[in-house]
Short mmCIF file of C-alpha atoms (C1' of nucleotides) in Angstrom, two decimals:
data_model
loop_
_atom_site.label_atom_id
_atom_site.label_comp_id
_atom_site.label_asym_id
_atom_site.label_seq_id
_atom_site.Cartn_x
_atom_site.Cartn_y
_atom_site.Cartn_z
CA MET A 13 -0.35 -68.11 -36.65
CA THR A 14 -2.74 -68.10 -33.55
CA LYS A 15 -0.15 -66.73 -31.27
CA HIS A 16 0.99 -63.09 -31.27
CA PRO A 17 4.61 -62.50 -30.83
CA THR A 18 4.79 -60.23 -27.92
CA ARG A 19 7.07 -58.21 -25.76
CA ARG A 20 6.72 -60.89 -23.05
CA ASP A 21 7.85 -63.67 -25.34
CA LEU A 22 10.97 -61.81 -26.10
CA LEU A 23 11.54 -61.12 -22.50
CA ASP A 24 11.17 -64.82 -21.59
CA ALA A 25 13.33 -66.01 -24.46
CA ALA A 26 16.08 -63.67 -23.69
CA LEU A 27 16.29 -64.35 -20.11
CA ARG A 28 16.39 -68.06 -20.82
CA LEU A 29 19.27 -67.69 -23.43
CA PHE A 30 21.27 -65.08 -21.60
CA ALA A 31 21.27 -67.27 -18.57
CA ARG A 32 22.31 -70.41 -20.43
CA ASP A 33 24.90 -69.03 -22.82
CA GLY A 34 25.71 -65.50 -21.58
CA TYR A 35 24.83 -62.04 -22.91
CA ASP A 36 27.44 -62.00 -25.53
CA ALA A 37 27.12 -65.42 -26.78
CA THR A 38 23.44 -64.88 -27.27
CA SER A 39 22.49 -63.41 -30.84
CA THR A 40 19.41 -61.36 -31.36
CA ARG A 41 18.40 -63.93 -34.12
CA ALA A 42 18.58 -66.60 -31.52
CA ILE A 43 16.24 -64.70 -29.21
CA ALA A 44 13.82 -63.83 -31.90
CA ALA A 45 13.81 -67.56 -32.97
CA GLU A 46 13.21 -68.74 -29.45
CA ALA A 47 10.49 -66.16 -29.03
CA GLU A 48 9.11 -67.13 -32.32
CA THR A 49 9.15 -63.67 -33.75
CA ASN A 50 11.63 -61.63 -35.90
CA ILE A 51 14.66 -59.69 -34.97
CA SER A 52 13.55 -56.34 -35.58
CA SER A 53 10.80 -56.65 -32.93
CA ILE A 54 13.53 -56.41 -30.30
CA ALA A 55 14.50 -52.95 -31.55
CA TYR A 56 10.71 -52.00 -31.61
CA HIS A 57 9.99 -53.14 -27.93
CA PHE A 58 13.35 -52.65 -26.21
CA GLY A 59 15.34 -50.30 -28.45
CA GLY A 60 17.95 -52.91 -29.01
CA LYS A 61 19.81 -55.86 -27.45
CA GLU A 62 21.05 -53.77 -24.54
CA GLY A 63 17.68 -52.50 -23.82
CA LEU A 64 16.50 -56.15 -23.62
CA ARG A 65 19.23 -56.91 -21.25
CA LEU A 66 18.14 -54.13 -18.81
CA ALA A 67 14.59 -55.32 -19.13
CA CYS A 68 15.77 -58.63 -18.11
CA ALA A 69 17.45 -57.25 -15.04
CA ASP A 70 14.23 -55.50 -13.86
CA ALA A 71 12.32 -58.65 -14.43
CA VAL A 72 14.87 -60.61 -12.28
CA ALA A 73 14.80 -58.02 -9.66
CA GLN A 74 11.19 -58.19 -9.35
CA VAL A 75 10.93 -62.01 -8.99
CA ILE A 76 13.79 -62.26 -6.53
CA GLY A 77 12.16 -59.55 -4.48
CA GLN A 78 9.06 -61.61 -4.37
CA VAL A 79 11.01 -64.73 -3.21
CA ALA A 80 12.75 -62.86 -0.31
CA ARG A 81 9.56 -61.19 0.63
CA ALA A 82 9.79 -63.24 3.88
CA LEU A 83 12.37 -60.85 5.01
CA PRO A 84 11.26 -58.30 7.56
CA ALA A 85 11.80 -55.01 5.92
CA GLY A 86 12.07 -52.73 9.02
CA PRO A 87 14.65 -52.82 11.81
CA ALA A 88 11.83 -54.16 14.15
CA ALA A 89 13.29 -56.03 17.19
CA LEU A 90 13.18 -59.78 16.88
CA ASP A 91 13.81 -62.20 19.66
CA ARG A 92 16.34 -64.93 18.89
CA LEU A 93 14.04 -67.68 18.29
CA ALA A 94 11.80 -65.89 15.79
CA ALA A 95 14.72 -64.73 14.05
CA ARG A 96 16.11 -68.24 13.60
CA ARG A 97 12.86 -69.47 12.55
CA ILE A 98 12.61 -66.98 9.73
CA LEU A 99 16.29 -67.78 8.65
CA ARG A 100 15.43 -71.38 8.47
CA ARG A 101 12.25 -70.74 6.45
CA LEU A 102 14.34 -68.42 4.18
CA VAL A 103 16.97 -71.04 3.31
CA ARG A 104 14.25 -73.60 2.56
CA ARG A 105 12.35 -71.28 0.53
CA ILE A 106 15.36 -70.00 -1.45
CA VAL A 107 16.51 -73.68 -2.19
CA THR A 108 13.16 -74.58 -3.30
CA PHE A 109 12.90 -71.65 -5.64
CA LEU A 110 16.39 -72.25 -7.08
CA THR A 111 15.87 -75.93 -7.62
CA VAL A 112 12.16 -76.72 -8.54
CA THR A 113 10.88 -73.44 -9.93
CA PRO A 114 10.97 -73.80 -13.68
CA ALA A 115 12.04 -70.07 -14.34
CA ALA A 116 14.70 -70.08 -11.56
CA SER A 117 17.31 -71.44 -13.68
CA GLY A 118 17.03 -68.53 -16.01
CA ILE A 119 16.54 -65.92 -13.36
CA VAL A 120 19.41 -67.11 -11.15
CA GLY A 121 21.75 -67.86 -14.08
CA PHE A 122 21.21 -64.46 -15.47
CA LEU A 123 21.64 -62.77 -12.13
CA LEU A 124 24.94 -64.62 -11.36
CA ARG A 125 26.37 -64.03 -14.85
CA GLU A 126 25.80 -60.19 -14.32
CA LEU A 127 27.20 -60.18 -10.81
CA ALA A 128 30.45 -61.94 -11.85
CA GLN A 129 31.04 -59.23 -14.35
CA PRO A 130 32.58 -56.21 -12.70
CA ASP A 131 31.57 -53.80 -15.32
CA SER A 132 28.23 -54.85 -16.23
CA PRO A 133 25.95 -52.09 -17.02
CA VAL A 134 23.07 -53.77 -15.04
CA LEU A 135 25.24 -54.38 -12.03
CA ASP A 136 24.72 -50.97 -10.41
CA ARG A 137 20.93 -51.28 -10.71
CA LEU A 138 20.79 -54.61 -9.32
CA TYR A 139 23.10 -53.86 -6.57
CA ASP A 140 21.19 -50.83 -5.39
CA THR A 141 17.62 -52.11 -5.69
CA LEU A 142 18.36 -55.82 -4.77
CA VAL A 143 21.55 -56.87 -3.31
CA ALA A 144 22.24 -54.14 -0.90
CA PRO A 145 18.74 -53.91 0.82
CA ARG A 146 18.28 -57.60 0.94
CA HIS A 147 21.77 -58.19 2.28
CA ALA A 148 21.28 -55.59 4.95
CA ALA A 149 17.96 -57.09 5.92
CA LEU A 150 19.70 -60.53 6.25
CA CYS A 151 22.35 -58.95 8.40
CA ARG A 152 19.86 -57.52 10.73
CA LEU A 153 18.09 -60.90 10.94
CA TRP A 154 21.40 -62.62 11.55
CA ALA A 155 22.15 -60.12 14.34
CA ALA A 156 18.87 -60.76 15.94
CA ALA A 157 19.49 -64.45 15.81
CA THR A 158 22.94 -64.47 17.08
CA GLY A 159 23.37 -61.31 19.18
CA ALA A 160 26.05 -60.05 16.90
CA ALA A 161 26.28 -56.46 15.63
CA PRO A 162 24.17 -56.05 12.44
CA ASP A 163 26.81 -53.77 10.83
CA SER A 164 29.95 -55.70 11.91
CA GLU A 165 32.32 -57.12 9.22
CA ASP A 166 31.89 -60.71 10.50
CA THR A 167 28.20 -60.48 10.26
CA ARG A 168 28.15 -59.36 6.69
CA LEU A 169 30.77 -61.96 5.75
CA ALA A 170 28.55 -64.54 7.60
CA VAL A 171 25.72 -63.74 5.60
CA PHE A 172 27.64 -63.65 2.36
CA ALA A 173 28.81 -67.27 3.26
CA LEU A 174 25.34 -68.35 3.98
CA ILE A 175 24.12 -66.98 0.59
CA GLY A 176 27.22 -68.57 -1.10
CA GLN A 177 26.45 -72.04 -0.07
CA VAL A 178 22.98 -71.82 -1.45
CA ALA A 179 23.75 -70.01 -4.60
CA TYR A 180 26.54 -72.61 -5.41
CA PHE A 181 23.98 -75.31 -6.12
CA ARG A 182 22.49 -73.33 -8.93
CA LEU A 183 25.63 -71.73 -10.29
CA ALA A 184 27.65 -75.11 -10.31
CA ALA A 185 24.42 -77.17 -11.08
CA PRO A 186 26.10 -78.97 -14.05
CA ILE A 187 28.88 -80.44 -11.89
CA VAL A 188 26.86 -81.01 -8.79
CA GLN A 189 24.25 -82.92 -10.84
CA ARG A 190 26.95 -84.97 -12.58
CA ARG A 191 28.65 -85.81 -9.32
CA MET A 192 25.39 -86.60 -7.43
CA GLY A 193 24.35 -88.76 -10.32
CA TRP A 194 21.21 -86.59 -10.51
CA ASP A 195 19.32 -85.99 -13.75
CA GLY A 196 18.27 -82.37 -12.63
CA TYR A 197 16.70 -80.73 -9.67
CA ALA A 198 13.42 -82.04 -8.50
CA ARG A 199 11.52 -82.17 -5.11
CA ARG A 200 13.67 -85.04 -3.76
CA GLU A 201 16.82 -83.25 -4.69
CA ALA A 202 15.62 -79.95 -3.19
CA ARG A 203 14.80 -81.58 0.05
CA ALA A 204 18.15 -83.23 0.18
CA ILE A 205 20.08 -80.05 -0.33
CA SER A 206 17.64 -78.07 1.97
CA ARG A 207 18.28 -80.70 4.81
CA ARG A 208 22.03 -80.21 4.66
CA LEU A 209 21.96 -76.49 4.38
CA ILE A 210 19.52 -76.22 7.46
CA VAL A 211 21.93 -78.46 9.30
CA ASN A 212 24.83 -76.07 8.52
CA LEU A 213 22.65 -73.04 9.27
CA ASP A 214 21.76 -74.45 12.71
CA ALA A 215 25.45 -75.35 13.28
CA MET A 216 26.46 -71.70 12.46
CA LEU A 217 23.77 -70.48 14.79
CA ALA A 218 24.79 -72.80 17.58
CA ALA A 219 28.45 -71.73 17.28
CA ALA A 220 27.26 -68.10 17.86
CA ASP A 221 25.84 -69.26 21.22
CA GLY A 222 29.46 -69.97 22.28
CA MET B 13 60.38 -54.11 -28.76
CA THR B 14 62.65 -55.84 -26.27
CA LYS B 15 60.00 -58.43 -25.55
CA HIS B 16 59.12 -61.28 -27.90
CA PRO B 17 55.42 -62.15 -28.18
CA THR B 18 55.18 -65.76 -27.01
CA ARG B 19 52.90 -68.63 -26.51
CA ARG B 20 52.90 -67.90 -22.86
CA ASP B 21 51.85 -64.23 -23.32
CA LEU B 22 48.97 -65.40 -25.29
CA LEU B 23 47.88 -67.95 -22.74
CA ASP B 24 48.03 -65.28 -19.90
CA ALA B 25 46.12 -62.86 -21.77
CA ALA B 26 43.52 -65.25 -22.82
CA LEU B 27 43.05 -66.57 -19.45
CA ARG B 28 42.57 -63.04 -18.04
CA LEU B 29 40.23 -61.97 -20.78
CA PHE B 30 38.18 -65.09 -20.97
CA ALA B 31 37.64 -64.89 -17.03
CA ARG B 32 36.74 -61.21 -17.07
CA ASP B 33 34.51 -60.94 -20.05
CA GLY B 34 33.68 -64.53 -20.84
CA TYR B 35 34.78 -66.74 -23.94
CA ASP B 36 32.37 -65.46 -26.49
CA ALA B 37 32.70 -61.79 -25.42
CA THR B 38 36.31 -62.01 -25.94
CA SER B 39 37.68 -61.30 -29.52
CA THR B 40 40.90 -62.94 -30.79
CA ARG B 41 41.79 -59.29 -31.61
CA ALA B 42 41.55 -58.28 -27.95
CA ILE B 43 43.57 -61.29 -26.94
CA ALA B 44 46.32 -60.62 -29.45
CA ALA B 45 46.32 -56.88 -28.24
CA GLU B 46 46.57 -57.79 -24.67
CA ALA B 47 49.49 -60.16 -25.38
CA GLU B 48 51.10 -57.43 -27.47
CA THR B 49 51.22 -59.72 -30.60
CA ASN B 50 49.15 -60.33 -33.78
CA ILE B 51 45.93 -62.13 -34.36
CA SER B 52 47.47 -64.85 -36.55
CA SER B 53 49.75 -66.08 -33.68
CA ILE B 54 46.83 -67.49 -32.06
CA ALA B 55 46.21 -69.75 -35.05
CA TYR B 56 49.97 -70.51 -35.18
CA HIS B 57 50.22 -71.59 -31.58
CA PHE B 58 46.89 -73.12 -30.61
CA GLY B 59 45.17 -73.78 -34.02
CA GLY B 60 42.47 -71.27 -33.20
CA LYS B 61 40.39 -69.67 -30.59
CA GLU B 62 38.95 -73.04 -29.49
CA GLY B 63 42.40 -74.54 -29.05
CA LEU B 64 43.35 -71.36 -26.78
CA ARG B 65 40.39 -72.22 -24.79
CA LEU B 66 41.36 -75.75 -24.30
CA ALA B 67 44.89 -74.77 -23.40
CA CYS B 68 43.53 -72.27 -20.74
CA ALA B 69 41.57 -75.26 -19.23
CA ASP B 70 44.63 -77.34 -19.01
CA ALA B 71 46.60 -74.44 -17.42
CA VAL B 72 43.87 -73.94 -14.98
CA ALA B 73 43.57 -77.67 -13.99
CA GLN B 74 47.18 -77.67 -13.27
CA VAL B 75 47.10 -74.65 -10.98
CA ILE B 76 44.18 -75.83 -9.07
CA GLY B 77 45.88 -79.18 -8.61
CA GLN B 78 48.66 -77.52 -7.02
CA VAL B 79 46.67 -75.50 -4.59
CA ALA B 80 44.78 -78.61 -3.57
CA ARG B 81 47.97 -80.68 -3.20
CA ALA B 82 47.43 -80.85 0.57
CA LEU B 83 44.67 -83.29 -0.06
CA PRO B 84 45.56 -86.82 0.76
CA ALA B 85 45.39 -88.90 -2.51
CA GLY B 86 44.96 -92.30 -1.18
CA PRO B 87 42.11 -93.77 0.98
CA ALA B 88 44.60 -93.96 3.96
CA ALA B 89 42.86 -93.94 7.21
CA LEU B 90 42.91 -90.70 9.23
CA ASP B 91 41.83 -90.07 12.59
CA ARG B 92 39.31 -87.33 13.32
CA LEU B 93 41.58 -84.67 14.59
CA ALA B 94 44.09 -85.16 11.80
CA ALA B 95 41.16 -84.96 9.07
CA ARG B 96 39.97 -81.77 10.81
CA ARG B 97 43.36 -80.20 10.92
CA ILE B 98 43.80 -80.85 7.12
CA LEU B 99 40.20 -79.45 6.41
CA ARG B 100 41.01 -76.31 8.20
CA ARG B 101 44.49 -75.84 6.41
CA LEU B 102 42.70 -76.47 3.06
CA VAL B 103 39.99 -73.71 3.78
CA ARG B 104 42.75 -71.30 4.75
CA ARG B 105 44.92 -72.21 1.83
CA ILE B 106 42.08 -71.95 -0.78
CA VAL B 107 40.88 -68.48 0.63
CA THR B 108 44.33 -67.10 0.43
CA PHE B 109 44.70 -68.50 -3.02
CA LEU B 110 41.37 -67.02 -4.19
CA THR B 111 42.08 -63.65 -2.80
CA VAL B 112 45.59 -62.53 -2.63
CA THR B 113 47.11 -64.63 -5.48
CA PRO B 114 47.29 -62.34 -8.50
CA ALA B 115 46.52 -65.02 -11.03
CA ALA B 116 43.71 -66.36 -8.98
CA SER B 117 41.13 -64.15 -10.35
CA GLY B 118 41.72 -65.20 -13.93
CA ILE B 119 42.09 -68.95 -13.01
CA VAL B 120 38.93 -69.13 -10.99
CA GLY B 121 36.95 -66.82 -13.26
CA PHE B 122 37.59 -68.98 -16.13
CA LEU B 123 36.91 -72.04 -14.18
CA LEU B 124 33.47 -70.96 -12.87
CA ARG B 125 32.38 -69.70 -16.19
CA GLU B 126 33.14 -72.86 -17.88
CA LEU B 127 31.47 -74.84 -14.88
CA ALA B 128 28.37 -72.76 -15.26
CA GLN B 129 27.97 -73.60 -18.97
CA PRO B 130 26.36 -77.08 -19.10
CA ASP B 131 27.54 -77.75 -22.83
CA SER B 132 30.99 -76.20 -22.48
CA PRO B 133 33.50 -78.35 -24.47
CA VAL B 134 36.02 -77.95 -21.67
CA LEU B 135 33.66 -79.17 -18.88
CA ASP B 136 34.11 -82.65 -19.60
CA ARG B 137 37.99 -82.50 -19.41
CA LEU B 138 37.85 -80.44 -16.23
CA TYR B 139 35.31 -82.60 -14.53
CA ASP B 140 37.15 -85.74 -14.93
CA THR B 141 40.57 -84.64 -14.17
CA LEU B 142 39.93 -81.99 -11.60
CA VAL B 143 36.43 -81.82 -10.06
CA ALA B 144 35.46 -85.47 -9.48
CA PRO B 145 38.83 -86.66 -7.96
CA ARG B 146 39.32 -83.48 -5.69
CA HIS B 147 35.65 -83.69 -4.64
CA ALA B 148 35.91 -87.51 -3.78
CA ALA B 149 39.17 -86.74 -1.85
CA LEU B 150 37.37 -84.08 0.14
CA CYS B 151 34.53 -86.51 0.74
CA ARG B 152 36.85 -89.07 2.16
CA LEU B 153 38.40 -86.38 4.26
CA TRP B 154 35.00 -85.23 5.54
CA ALA B 155 34.07 -88.74 6.46
CA ALA B 156 37.23 -89.18 8.36
CA ALA B 157 36.48 -85.91 10.28
CA THR B 158 32.76 -86.63 11.07
CA GLY B 159 32.33 -90.34 11.02
CA ALA B 160 29.94 -90.13 8.07
CA ALA B 161 30.06 -92.50 5.07
CA PRO B 162 32.29 -91.08 2.42
CA ASP B 163 29.96 -92.00 -0.38
CA SER B 164 26.74 -90.85 1.25
CA GLU B 165 24.54 -88.28 -0.36
CA ASP B 166 24.66 -86.02 2.61
CA THR B 167 28.55 -86.08 2.70
CA ARG B 168 28.84 -85.02 -0.96
CA LEU B 169 26.27 -82.21 -0.46
CA ALA B 170 28.20 -81.11 2.61
CA VAL B 171 31.35 -80.84 0.68
CA PHE B 172 29.66 -78.93 -2.07
CA ALA B 173 28.20 -76.54 0.54
CA LEU B 174 31.70 -76.16 1.95
CA ILE B 175 33.16 -75.32 -1.41
CA GLY B 176 30.24 -73.07 -2.30
CA GLN B 177 30.75 -70.79 0.55
CA VAL B 178 34.43 -70.36 -0.37
CA ALA B 179 33.97 -70.08 -4.17
CA TYR B 180 31.28 -67.32 -3.64
CA PHE B 181 33.76 -64.92 -2.39
CA ARG B 182 35.53 -65.06 -5.70
CA LEU B 183 32.52 -65.45 -7.95
CA ALA B 184 30.60 -62.62 -6.46
CA ALA B 185 33.59 -60.43 -5.71
CA PRO B 186 32.37 -57.28 -7.37
CA ILE B 187 29.31 -57.25 -4.96
CA VAL B 188 31.01 -58.59 -1.99
CA GLN B 189 33.70 -55.92 -2.24
CA ARG B 190 31.15 -53.21 -2.73
CA ARG B 191 29.03 -54.21 0.17
CA MET B 192 32.08 -54.54 2.48
CA GLY B 193 33.48 -51.37 1.42
CA TRP B 194 36.70 -53.06 0.19
CA ASP B 195 38.78 -51.79 -2.63
CA GLY B 196 39.81 -55.43 -3.46
CA TYR B 197 41.12 -58.45 -1.58
CA ALA B 198 44.32 -58.17 0.24
CA ARG B 199 45.85 -59.94 3.20
CA ARG B 200 43.59 -58.30 5.65
CA GLU B 201 40.51 -59.12 3.83
CA ALA B 202 41.67 -62.75 3.41
CA ARG B 203 42.18 -63.13 6.94
CA ALA B 204 38.72 -61.85 7.79
CA ILE B 205 36.97 -64.16 5.29
CA SER B 206 39.16 -67.13 6.35
CA ARG B 207 38.08 -66.42 9.97
CA ARG B 208 34.48 -66.68 9.33
CA LEU B 209 34.75 -69.70 7.04
CA ILE B 210 36.89 -71.55 9.78
CA VAL B 211 34.15 -70.79 12.19
CA ASN B 212 31.57 -72.20 9.89
CA LEU B 213 33.62 -75.27 9.23
CA ASP B 214 34.14 -75.87 13.02
CA ALA B 215 30.46 -75.40 13.59
CA MET B 216 29.52 -77.98 10.88
CA LEU B 217 32.03 -80.45 12.37
CA ALA B 218 30.62 -79.82 15.81
CA ALA B 219 27.14 -80.49 14.72
CA ALA B 220 28.45 -83.89 13.27
CA ASP B 221 29.38 -84.88 16.76
CA GLY B 222 25.77 -84.75 17.72
"C1'" DG C 1 2.94 -54.19 -34.75
"C1'" DT C 2 5.26 -57.34 -37.65
"C1'" DC C 3 7.78 -58.34 -41.39
"C1'" DT C 4 11.68 -58.28 -45.40
"C1'" DA C 5 15.72 -56.55 -46.97
"C1'" DT C 6 20.03 -54.59 -46.33
"C1'" DA C 7 23.46 -51.72 -44.27
"C1'" DA C 8 27.79 -51.18 -41.65
"C1'" DA C 9 30.71 -53.18 -38.54
"C1'" DC C 10 32.72 -57.14 -36.58
"C1'" DA C 11 33.96 -61.99 -35.91
"C1'" DG C 12 37.69 -65.91 -36.73
"C1'" DA C 13 40.49 -67.99 -40.12
"C1'" DT C 14 44.24 -67.93 -43.55
"C1'" DA C 15 47.32 -66.82 -47.51
"C1'" DG C 16 51.63 -65.41 -48.18
"C1'" DA C 17 55.73 -62.02 -47.49
"C1'" DC C 18 59.72 -61.75 -44.71
"C1'" DG D 26 57.83 -67.12 -35.75
"C1'" DT D 27 55.96 -62.95 -36.75
"C1'" DC D 28 53.70 -60.00 -39.52
"C1'" DT D 29 50.19 -57.65 -43.11
"C1'" DA D 30 46.22 -58.09 -45.85
"C1'" DT D 31 42.27 -60.11 -46.91
"C1'" DC D 32 38.56 -63.78 -47.28
"C1'" DT D 33 34.02 -65.31 -45.65
"C1'" DG D 34 30.51 -65.36 -42.57
"C1'" DT D 35 27.92 -63.31 -38.76
"C1'" DT D 36 26.63 -59.56 -35.78
"C1'" DT D 37 23.33 -55.47 -34.49
"C1'" DA D 38 20.68 -51.95 -36.14
"C1'" DT D 39 17.61 -49.88 -39.47
"C1'" DA D 40 14.95 -48.37 -43.62
"C1'" DG D 41 10.55 -49.11 -45.36
"C1'" DA D 42 6.64 -52.15 -47.15
"C1'" DC D 43 2.31 -53.69 -45.28
#
DNA sequence: GTCTATAAACAGATAGAC
DNA sequence: GTCTATCTGTTTATAGAC
């Protein structure tokens, strides 16, 4: 055995299996086998299956944070055109990440499964450190791009709708790919999705101009 | 005990629990308890846990079929305005169903969990009887409303994007409601979501007019 | 740090009384 | 049809050798 089973291997394996099959459907035996180590190493490194789940949540939050780093953090004033440019870049960036990045399937699959579960023990952590600040930043960007109030109900809903149409392509990937006749997501498919979502974004922005 | 435990009770309980916690995380004991009957009645009525899952899939397909019944089945020619009217009605109808119908949470939750699982044994059935024909009908409607080709790649993607932004509000309901400061979805919330999604739909349609 | 072996709880399925 | 009781396999966690 030339390769040492490590903490990192377990984390990668767990993220992949949690995303594909769900937390409960994934046994620690399967994770250990995928990581090519033994079961008890999970308890050693993470304290147990639940600890591994929380570690996955932290890893996911970190990666998503990187992808969304194009978002301006502060409430700096942006003119309309600059804000719209950033929004378009973000949509393209997120679609590319969701489709062609190899680890994206696991990361987003894990995230969406946890978010769909109202009483998930990792939801609080993910919401406070990831969802709330990023969504607020997107709302400020949307407000700058459209002239709407950043805290208005409609602004927040518009941002959720924007996120929703992007996220759906990863969430419902099996049926999307089947219906499109695609074997998976690669560069060409990412471009086709990106193009349509940018059209939609521009249409929503144009509608805001009255 | 005035109420007889029945097949229907088991189906309702299973749908609710499968949607909330996922298939694997739901034990037959929990289903039986929720239905106020005993475990072995699952085997009696459905042959086992997997049979109950398939029965849930059939029930879901039937209800969704009812909600989408406003969709024209045939390839009858529609003028632009009529097609757009139907599209708007559908969006409102689906949002209302997703938010205020009590059973919607269970039905959609179950559906989305199954669709997210590439190798789910019920995916094939749901895809053939529900997803593919409804998506195709929506594509024809979209084509009639915009002048695009009903089978073009972009038309199919546009329809998925449209579905995605609606579905997201049910899928990510926990974070949406937390961020919006909502206690749940009721009439007022459904109207707010509907209003934004109709704005987006009209914007997308307007963009198609060049 | 990594392993084997095992404990204690839990799963789904089923036999058989009524 | 509905129930109790139980079988058989699997789960997570852990004790302890190395």
